[in-house]
């Protein structure tokens, strides 16, 4: 996550949120940051908050979502816990640069992202019914994209073909995700990608192949195994590749050597192509 540490402007920090507001009646209209929820009282006053650049919203249904977004045009927007099937209201946010959406139990698809011409950073997490990310191919100005399933349910996609159009991406995060065709090939088109943070859910050969295609991209899966920061019992090493084991570095030296030799063979195979 080196890229995110060096570029904090792309993300929301929990420790930097303003106080929660349950009634906008007496809130200063010159406020630049707000934390509200769908049921915050006097929500219509948002129309008058012309200097609002950063907005957090908690717990919204479809009607509350549509109403709030019709009143604002922030540069940064974070929404947590959405019961929203239709996300098209986001298209109206012309100044939006950073968007984080987490925990939506209804949306099956996204919105027309081509309308968000200023959008540079997008994080989508725990959309349990989402199965179509095709609209993302129009987010060609995106520099950061973070796609993640939930802790109990993976994001399930047919493939990652949409990602190959995002040529300006500098950071890509993919976690708790299952891709039907098991291919990371579309990411090989992202030549400006500085960092890839990806969970261990693809075949070993896919990681090795990708490491050859974008060698300047930082990714801890571009090698045979990863040393765990927090060991699982005595197991302190994760072998790269789905269904690969966790091992003990001091005990499984020969096994690790074999995995390393195999990874190098995969890399040599694609270097020669």
mmCIF file of C-alpha atoms in Angstrom:
data_model
loop_
_atom_site.group_PDB
_atom_site.id
_atom_site.type_symbol
_atom_site.label_atom_id
_atom_site.label_comp_id
_atom_site.label_asym_id
_atom_site.label_seq_id
_atom_site.Cartn_x
_atom_site.Cartn_y
_atom_site.Cartn_z
ATOM 1 C CA UNK A 1 0.000 0.000 0.000
ATOM 2 C CA UNK A 2 2.970 2.263 -0.557
ATOM 3 C CA UNK A 3 1.153 4.191 -3.282
ATOM 4 C CA UNK A 4 -1.766 5.020 -0.968
ATOM 5 C CA UNK A 5 0.581 6.191 1.780
ATOM 6 C CA UNK A 6 2.345 8.490 -0.643
ATOM 7 C CA UNK A 7 -0.919 9.762 -2.189
ATOM 8 C CA UNK A 8 -3.422 10.252 0.666
ATOM 9 C CA UNK A 9 -5.538 12.563 -1.494
ATOM 10 C CA UNK A 10 -7.028 9.476 -3.162
ATOM 11 C CA UNK A 11 -8.576 7.964 -0.039
ATOM 12 C CA UNK A 12 -10.837 8.648 2.923
ATOM 13 C CA UNK A 13 -9.352 8.316 6.381
ATOM 14 C CA UNK A 14 -11.668 7.268 9.194
ATOM 15 C CA UNK A 15 -9.721 9.318 11.721
ATOM 16 C CA UNK A 16 -10.288 12.503 9.712
ATOM 17 C CA UNK A 17 -14.088 12.484 9.638
ATOM 18 C CA UNK A 18 -16.012 15.503 10.959
ATOM 19 C CA UNK A 19 -18.570 15.070 13.768
ATOM 20 C CA UNK A 20 -21.837 13.349 12.826
ATOM 21 C CA UNK A 21 -24.728 15.709 12.068
ATOM 22 C CA UNK A 22 -28.275 14.487 12.704
ATOM 23 C CA UNK A 23 -29.922 17.853 11.946
ATOM 24 C CA UNK A 24 -28.707 20.434 9.417
ATOM 25 C CA UNK A 25 -30.928 23.206 10.822
ATOM 26 C CA UNK A 26 -28.163 25.054 12.632
ATOM 27 C CA UNK A 27 -25.109 23.933 10.658
ATOM 28 C CA UNK A 28 -22.966 26.624 9.026
ATOM 29 C CA UNK A 29 -23.686 26.753 5.278
ATOM 30 C CA UNK A 30 -20.014 27.542 4.644
ATOM 31 C CA UNK A 31 -18.976 24.111 5.925
ATOM 32 C CA UNK A 32 -16.579 22.325 3.593
ATOM 33 C CA UNK A 33 -16.990 18.863 5.173
ATOM 34 C CA UNK A 34 -20.034 16.994 6.504
ATOM 35 C CA UNK A 35 -20.899 13.574 7.920
ATOM 36 C CA UNK A 36 -24.614 12.808 7.603
ATOM 37 C CA UNK A 37 -26.973 9.867 7.214
ATOM 38 C CA UNK A 38 -30.015 9.288 5.056
ATOM 39 C CA UNK A 39 -32.341 10.300 7.861
ATOM 40 C CA UNK A 40 -30.512 13.506 8.857
ATOM 41 C CA UNK A 41 -33.157 16.189 9.431
ATOM 42 C CA UNK A 42 -33.548 19.288 7.245
ATOM 43 C CA UNK A 43 -31.570 17.560 4.507
ATOM 44 C CA UNK A 44 -32.906 20.082 1.958
ATOM 45 C CA UNK A 45 -30.532 22.673 3.422
ATOM 46 C CA UNK A 46 -27.724 20.891 1.564
ATOM 47 C CA UNK A 47 -28.698 22.989 -1.465
ATOM 48 C CA UNK A 48 -27.183 25.998 0.296
ATOM 49 C CA UNK A 49 -23.832 24.384 1.147
ATOM 50 C CA UNK A 50 -21.989 25.798 -1.861
ATOM 51 C CA UNK A 51 -18.520 25.239 -0.356
ATOM 52 C CA UNK A 52 -19.076 21.571 0.466
ATOM 53 C CA UNK A 53 -16.170 19.581 -0.986
ATOM 54 C CA UNK A 54 -16.044 16.449 1.192
ATOM 55 C CA UNK A 55 -19.128 14.456 2.185
ATOM 56 C CA UNK A 56 -19.624 11.270 4.175
ATOM 57 C CA UNK A 57 -23.038 9.570 4.074
ATOM 58 C CA UNK A 58 -24.074 6.631 6.241
ATOM 59 C CA UNK A 59 -27.071 4.330 5.694
ATOM 60 C CA UNK A 60 -29.207 5.443 2.768
ATOM 61 C CA UNK A 61 -32.118 3.925 0.877
ATOM 62 C CA UNK A 62 -32.914 4.692 -2.770
ATOM 63 C CA UNK A 63 -35.045 7.784 -2.143
ATOM 64 C CA UNK A 64 -32.589 9.281 0.362
ATOM 65 C CA UNK A 65 -29.687 8.570 -2.001
ATOM 66 C CA UNK A 66 -31.374 10.286 -4.950
ATOM 67 C CA UNK A 67 -32.437 13.299 -2.872
ATOM 68 C CA UNK A 68 -29.059 13.925 -1.247
ATOM 69 C CA UNK A 69 -27.102 13.631 -4.491
ATOM 70 C CA UNK A 70 -29.488 16.068 -6.206
ATOM 71 C CA UNK A 71 -28.450 18.714 -3.663
ATOM 72 C CA UNK A 72 -24.651 18.376 -3.735
ATOM 73 C CA UNK A 73 -21.611 18.288 -6.012
ATOM 74 C CA UNK A 74 -18.619 17.446 -3.785
ATOM 75 C CA UNK A 75 -15.087 16.642 -4.826
ATOM 76 C CA UNK A 76 -14.916 13.722 -2.395
ATOM 77 C CA UNK A 77 -17.820 11.422 -1.498
ATOM 78 C CA UNK A 78 -17.930 8.373 0.757
ATOM 79 C CA UNK A 79 -21.109 6.337 1.230
ATOM 80 C CA UNK A 80 -21.345 3.418 3.669
ATOM 81 C CA UNK A 81 -24.305 1.018 3.784
ATOM 82 C CA UNK A 82 -26.435 1.590 0.723
ATOM 83 C CA UNK A 83 -29.776 -0.046 0.056
ATOM 84 C CA UNK A 84 -29.673 1.299 -3.462
ATOM 85 C CA UNK A 85 -30.318 -0.607 -6.690
ATOM 86 C CA UNK A 86 -30.094 2.328 -9.105
ATOM 87 C CA UNK A 87 -26.807 4.242 -8.822
ATOM 88 C CA UNK A 88 -27.417 6.553 -11.787
ATOM 89 C CA UNK A 89 -27.678 9.668 -9.575
ATOM 90 C CA UNK A 90 -23.885 9.555 -9.229
ATOM 91 C CA UNK A 91 -23.616 10.548 -12.900
ATOM 92 C CA UNK A 92 -24.741 14.087 -12.023
ATOM 93 C CA UNK A 93 -21.668 14.775 -9.860
ATOM 94 C CA UNK A 94 -19.477 16.643 -12.338
ATOM 95 C CA UNK A 95 -16.855 17.795 -9.804
ATOM 96 C CA UNK A 96 -16.427 14.405 -8.134
ATOM 97 C CA UNK A 97 -12.764 13.361 -7.936
ATOM 98 C CA UNK A 98 -12.747 10.703 -5.197
ATOM 99 C CA UNK A 99 -15.574 8.214 -4.596
ATOM 100 C CA UNK A 100 -15.788 5.381 -2.069
ATOM 101 C CA UNK A 101 -18.845 3.105 -1.919
ATOM 102 C CA UNK A 102 -19.104 0.292 0.627
ATOM 103 C CA UNK A 103 -21.735 -2.319 1.488
ATOM 104 C CA UNK A 104 -24.581 -2.296 -1.009
ATOM 105 C CA UNK A 105 -27.017 -5.216 -0.919
ATOM 106 C CA UNK A 106 -29.077 -4.286 -3.980
ATOM 107 C CA UNK A 107 -27.062 -2.940 -6.933
ATOM 108 C CA UNK A 108 -26.384 -5.469 -9.699
ATOM 109 C CA UNK A 109 -24.667 -3.001 -12.024
ATOM 110 C CA UNK A 110 -22.933 0.381 -11.890
ATOM 111 C CA UNK A 111 -23.737 3.748 -13.479
ATOM 112 C CA UNK A 112 -22.586 5.738 -16.520
ATOM 113 C CA UNK A 113 -19.156 6.670 -15.195
ATOM 114 C CA UNK A 114 -18.335 8.598 -18.387
ATOM 115 C CA UNK A 115 -20.387 11.487 -16.950
ATOM 116 C CA UNK A 116 -17.992 11.830 -13.994
ATOM 117 C CA UNK A 117 -15.307 13.559 -16.015
ATOM 118 C CA UNK A 118 -13.245 14.593 -12.968
ATOM 119 C CA UNK A 119 -13.206 11.177 -11.254
ATOM 120 C CA UNK A 120 -9.674 10.005 -10.416
ATOM 121 C CA UNK A 121 -10.213 7.568 -7.550
ATOM 122 C CA UNK A 122 -12.913 4.916 -7.149
ATOM 123 C CA UNK A 123 -13.324 2.292 -4.437
ATOM 124 C CA UNK A 124 -16.170 -0.227 -4.500
ATOM 125 C CA UNK A 125 -16.412 -2.739 -1.668
ATOM 126 C CA UNK A 126 -18.906 -5.397 -0.633
ATOM 127 C CA UNK A 127 -21.553 -5.077 -3.349
ATOM 128 C CA UNK A 128 -23.064 -8.529 -2.815
ATOM 129 C CA UNK A 129 -25.185 -8.596 -5.992
ATOM 130 C CA UNK A 130 -22.814 -6.796 -8.360
ATOM 131 C CA UNK A 131 -21.920 -8.935 -11.377
ATOM 132 C CA UNK A 132 -21.323 -6.391 -14.133
ATOM 133 C CA UNK A 133 -18.477 -3.854 -14.041
ATOM 134 C CA UNK A 134 -18.571 -3.048 -17.768
ATOM 135 C CA UNK A 135 -19.362 0.677 -17.188
ATOM 136 C CA UNK A 136 -15.912 1.033 -15.617
ATOM 137 C CA UNK A 137 -14.348 0.902 -19.082
ATOM 138 C CA UNK A 138 -15.450 4.511 -19.520
ATOM 139 C CA UNK A 139 -13.521 5.630 -16.450
ATOM 140 C CA UNK A 140 -10.446 6.323 -18.519
ATOM 141 C CA UNK A 141 -9.316 9.176 -16.249
ATOM 142 C CA UNK A 142 -9.167 6.906 -13.205
ATOM 143 C CA UNK A 143 -5.773 6.770 -11.520
ATOM 144 C CA UNK A 144 -6.866 4.603 -8.609
ATOM 145 C CA UNK A 145 -9.335 1.703 -8.608
ATOM 146 C CA UNK A 146 -10.046 -0.578 -5.670
ATOM 147 C CA UNK A 147 -12.524 -3.433 -6.193
ATOM 148 C CA UNK A 148 -13.270 -5.709 -3.274
ATOM 149 C CA UNK A 149 -15.838 -8.252 -2.213
ATOM 150 C CA UNK A 150 -17.042 -8.522 1.345
ATOM 151 C CA UNK A 151 -15.478 -10.415 4.223
ATOM 152 C CA UNK A 152 -18.054 -13.203 3.850
ATOM 153 C CA UNK A 153 -18.829 -13.056 0.116
ATOM 154 C CA UNK A 154 -16.458 -12.611 -2.813
ATOM 155 C CA UNK A 155 -17.116 -10.259 -5.707
ATOM 156 C CA UNK A 156 -17.861 -12.643 -8.596
ATOM 157 C CA UNK A 157 -17.000 -11.578 -12.145
ATOM 158 C CA UNK A 158 -16.787 -13.416 -15.467
ATOM 159 C CA UNK A 159 -13.504 -11.733 -16.381
ATOM 160 C CA UNK A 160 -11.401 -8.585 -15.927
ATOM 161 C CA UNK A 161 -11.535 -7.418 -19.557
ATOM 162 C CA UNK A 162 -13.038 -4.059 -18.561
ATOM 163 C CA UNK A 163 -9.830 -3.113 -16.739
ATOM 164 C CA UNK A 164 -7.661 -3.073 -19.878
ATOM 165 C CA UNK A 165 -9.261 0.230 -20.945
ATOM 166 C CA UNK A 166 -8.125 2.058 -17.801
ATOM 167 C CA UNK A 167 -4.761 3.088 -19.205
ATOM 168 C CA UNK A 168 -4.168 5.871 -16.655
ATOM 169 C CA UNK A 169 -4.385 3.637 -13.586
ATOM 170 C CA UNK A 170 -1.499 4.048 -11.157
ATOM 171 C CA UNK A 171 -2.946 1.870 -8.387
ATOM 172 C CA UNK A 172 -5.203 -1.186 -8.692
ATOM 173 C CA UNK A 173 -6.564 -3.130 -5.746
ATOM 174 C CA UNK A 174 -8.396 -6.447 -6.187
ATOM 175 C CA UNK A 175 -9.349 -8.402 -3.086
ATOM 176 C CA UNK A 176 -11.952 -11.000 -2.097
ATOM 177 C CA UNK A 177 -12.679 -11.476 -5.781
ATOM 178 C CA UNK A 178 -13.414 -14.556 -7.897
ATOM 179 C CA UNK A 179 -12.971 -14.332 -11.655
ATOM 180 C CA UNK A 180 -14.490 -17.118 -13.702
ATOM 181 C CA UNK A 181 -11.819 -17.251 -16.403
ATOM 182 C CA UNK A 182 -8.957 -17.020 -13.846
ATOM 183 C CA UNK A 183 -7.074 -14.610 -16.116
ATOM 184 C CA UNK A 184 -5.012 -11.568 -15.130
ATOM 185 C CA UNK A 185 -4.102 -10.847 -18.765
ATOM 186 C CA UNK A 186 -6.154 -7.604 -19.057
ATOM 187 C CA UNK A 187 -3.998 -6.013 -16.344
ATOM 188 C CA UNK A 188 -0.939 -6.503 -18.574
ATOM 189 C CA UNK A 189 -2.234 -3.611 -20.706
ATOM 190 C CA UNK A 190 -1.863 -1.150 -17.823
ATOM 191 C CA UNK A 191 1.649 0.096 -18.501
ATOM 192 C CA UNK A 192 1.366 3.097 -16.134
ATOM 193 C CA UNK A 193 0.381 0.943 -13.175
ATOM 194 C CA UNK A 194 2.715 1.645 -10.248
ATOM 195 C CA UNK A 195 1.245 -0.729 -7.682
ATOM 196 C CA UNK A 196 -1.012 -3.786 -7.792
ATOM 197 C CA UNK A 197 -2.458 -5.039 -4.540
ATOM 198 C CA UNK A 198 -4.216 -8.325 -5.208
ATOM 199 C CA UNK A 199 -5.452 -11.252 -3.154
ATOM 200 C CA UNK A 200 -4.107 -14.769 -3.636
ATOM 201 C CA UNK A 201 -7.029 -16.083 -5.707
ATOM 202 C CA UNK A 202 -5.524 -16.689 -9.154
ATOM 203 C CA UNK A 203 -3.318 -19.482 -10.562
ATOM 204 C CA UNK A 204 0.406 -19.151 -9.873
ATOM 205 C CA UNK A 205 1.191 -18.992 -13.584
ATOM 206 C CA UNK A 206 -1.042 -15.913 -13.985
ATOM 207 C CA UNK A 207 0.984 -13.977 -11.402
ATOM 208 C CA UNK A 208 4.258 -15.041 -13.001
ATOM 209 C CA UNK A 209 3.045 -14.117 -16.485
ATOM 210 C CA UNK A 210 1.873 -10.714 -15.303
ATOM 211 C CA UNK A 211 5.162 -10.033 -13.522
ATOM 212 C CA UNK A 212 6.889 -10.318 -16.909
ATOM 213 C CA UNK A 213 4.346 -8.128 -18.725
ATOM 214 C CA UNK A 214 4.506 -5.205 -16.244
ATOM 215 C CA UNK A 215 7.889 -5.602 -14.508
ATOM 216 C CA UNK A 216 7.963 -2.027 -13.184
ATOM 217 C CA UNK A 217 4.748 -2.501 -11.199
ATOM 218 C CA UNK A 218 5.113 -3.208 -7.482
ATOM 219 C CA UNK A 219 3.224 -6.318 -6.363
ATOM 220 C CA UNK A 220 4.040 -8.738 -3.568
ATOM 221 C CA UNK A 221 2.581 -11.619 -5.636
ATOM 222 C CA UNK A 222 5.234 -11.237 -8.336
ATOM 223 C CA UNK A 223 7.339 -13.897 -6.620
ATOM 224 C CA UNK A 224 6.960 -17.474 -5.463
ATOM 225 C CA UNK A 225 5.877 -16.768 -1.900
ATOM 226 C CA UNK A 226 5.088 -13.993 0.555
ATOM 227 C CA UNK A 227 6.359 -13.677 4.110
ATOM 228 C CA UNK A 228 3.397 -13.081 6.395
ATOM 229 C CA UNK A 229 3.441 -10.059 8.678
ATOM 230 C CA UNK A 230 1.095 -11.921 11.035
ATOM 231 C CA UNK A 231 1.907 -15.664 11.021
ATOM 232 C CA UNK A 232 -0.887 -18.216 11.316
ATOM 233 C CA UNK A 233 0.423 -20.272 14.185
ATOM 234 C CA UNK A 234 3.853 -21.407 13.008
ATOM 235 C CA UNK A 235 3.009 -20.890 9.346
ATOM 236 C CA UNK A 236 4.739 -17.671 8.296
ATOM 237 C CA UNK A 237 4.847 -18.022 4.504
ATOM 238 C CA UNK A 238 2.060 -17.962 1.902
ATOM 239 C CA UNK A 239 2.859 -19.621 -1.407
ATOM 240 C CA UNK A 240 1.578 -17.527 -4.317
ATOM 241 C CA UNK A 241 -1.308 -19.032 -6.275
ATOM 242 C CA UNK A 242 -4.797 -20.196 -5.423
ATOM 243 C CA UNK A 243 -5.013 -23.464 -3.486
ATOM 244 C CA UNK A 244 -1.327 -23.158 -2.639
ATOM 245 C CA UNK A 245 -0.359 -23.866 0.996
ATOM 246 C CA UNK A 246 0.887 -21.847 3.931
ATOM 247 C CA UNK A 247 4.294 -23.083 5.051
ATOM 248 C CA UNK A 248 6.854 -22.715 7.820
ATOM 249 C CA UNK A 249 9.961 -20.988 6.493
ATOM 250 C CA UNK A 250 12.426 -22.742 8.802
ATOM 251 C CA UNK A 251 10.955 -26.198 8.243
ATOM 252 C CA UNK A 252 9.783 -26.197 4.618
ATOM 253 C CA UNK A 253 12.984 -24.936 3.001
ATOM 254 C CA UNK A 254 13.017 -27.550 0.213
ATOM 255 C CA UNK A 255 9.340 -27.045 -0.607
ATOM 256 C CA UNK A 256 9.833 -23.303 -0.863
ATOM 257 C CA UNK A 257 12.822 -23.808 -3.119
ATOM 258 C CA UNK A 258 10.732 -25.962 -5.460
ATOM 259 C CA UNK A 259 7.970 -23.355 -5.588
ATOM 260 C CA UNK A 260 10.543 -20.677 -6.329
ATOM 261 C CA UNK A 261 12.068 -22.729 -9.157
ATOM 262 C CA UNK A 262 8.602 -23.317 -10.610
ATOM 263 C CA UNK A 263 7.771 -19.602 -10.500
ATOM 264 C CA UNK A 264 11.013 -18.746 -12.288
ATOM 265 C CA UNK A 265 10.241 -21.354 -14.961
ATOM 266 C CA UNK A 266 6.885 -19.709 -15.579
ATOM 267 C CA UNK A 267 8.580 -16.326 -15.894
ATOM 268 C CA UNK A 268 11.195 -17.649 -18.319
ATOM 269 C CA UNK A 269 8.418 -19.181 -20.414
ATOM 270 C CA UNK A 270 6.833 -15.778 -20.990
ATOM 271 C CA UNK A 271 10.079 -13.860 -21.314
ATOM 272 C CA UNK A 272 10.910 -16.011 -24.320
ATOM 273 C CA UNK A 273 7.536 -15.396 -25.979
#
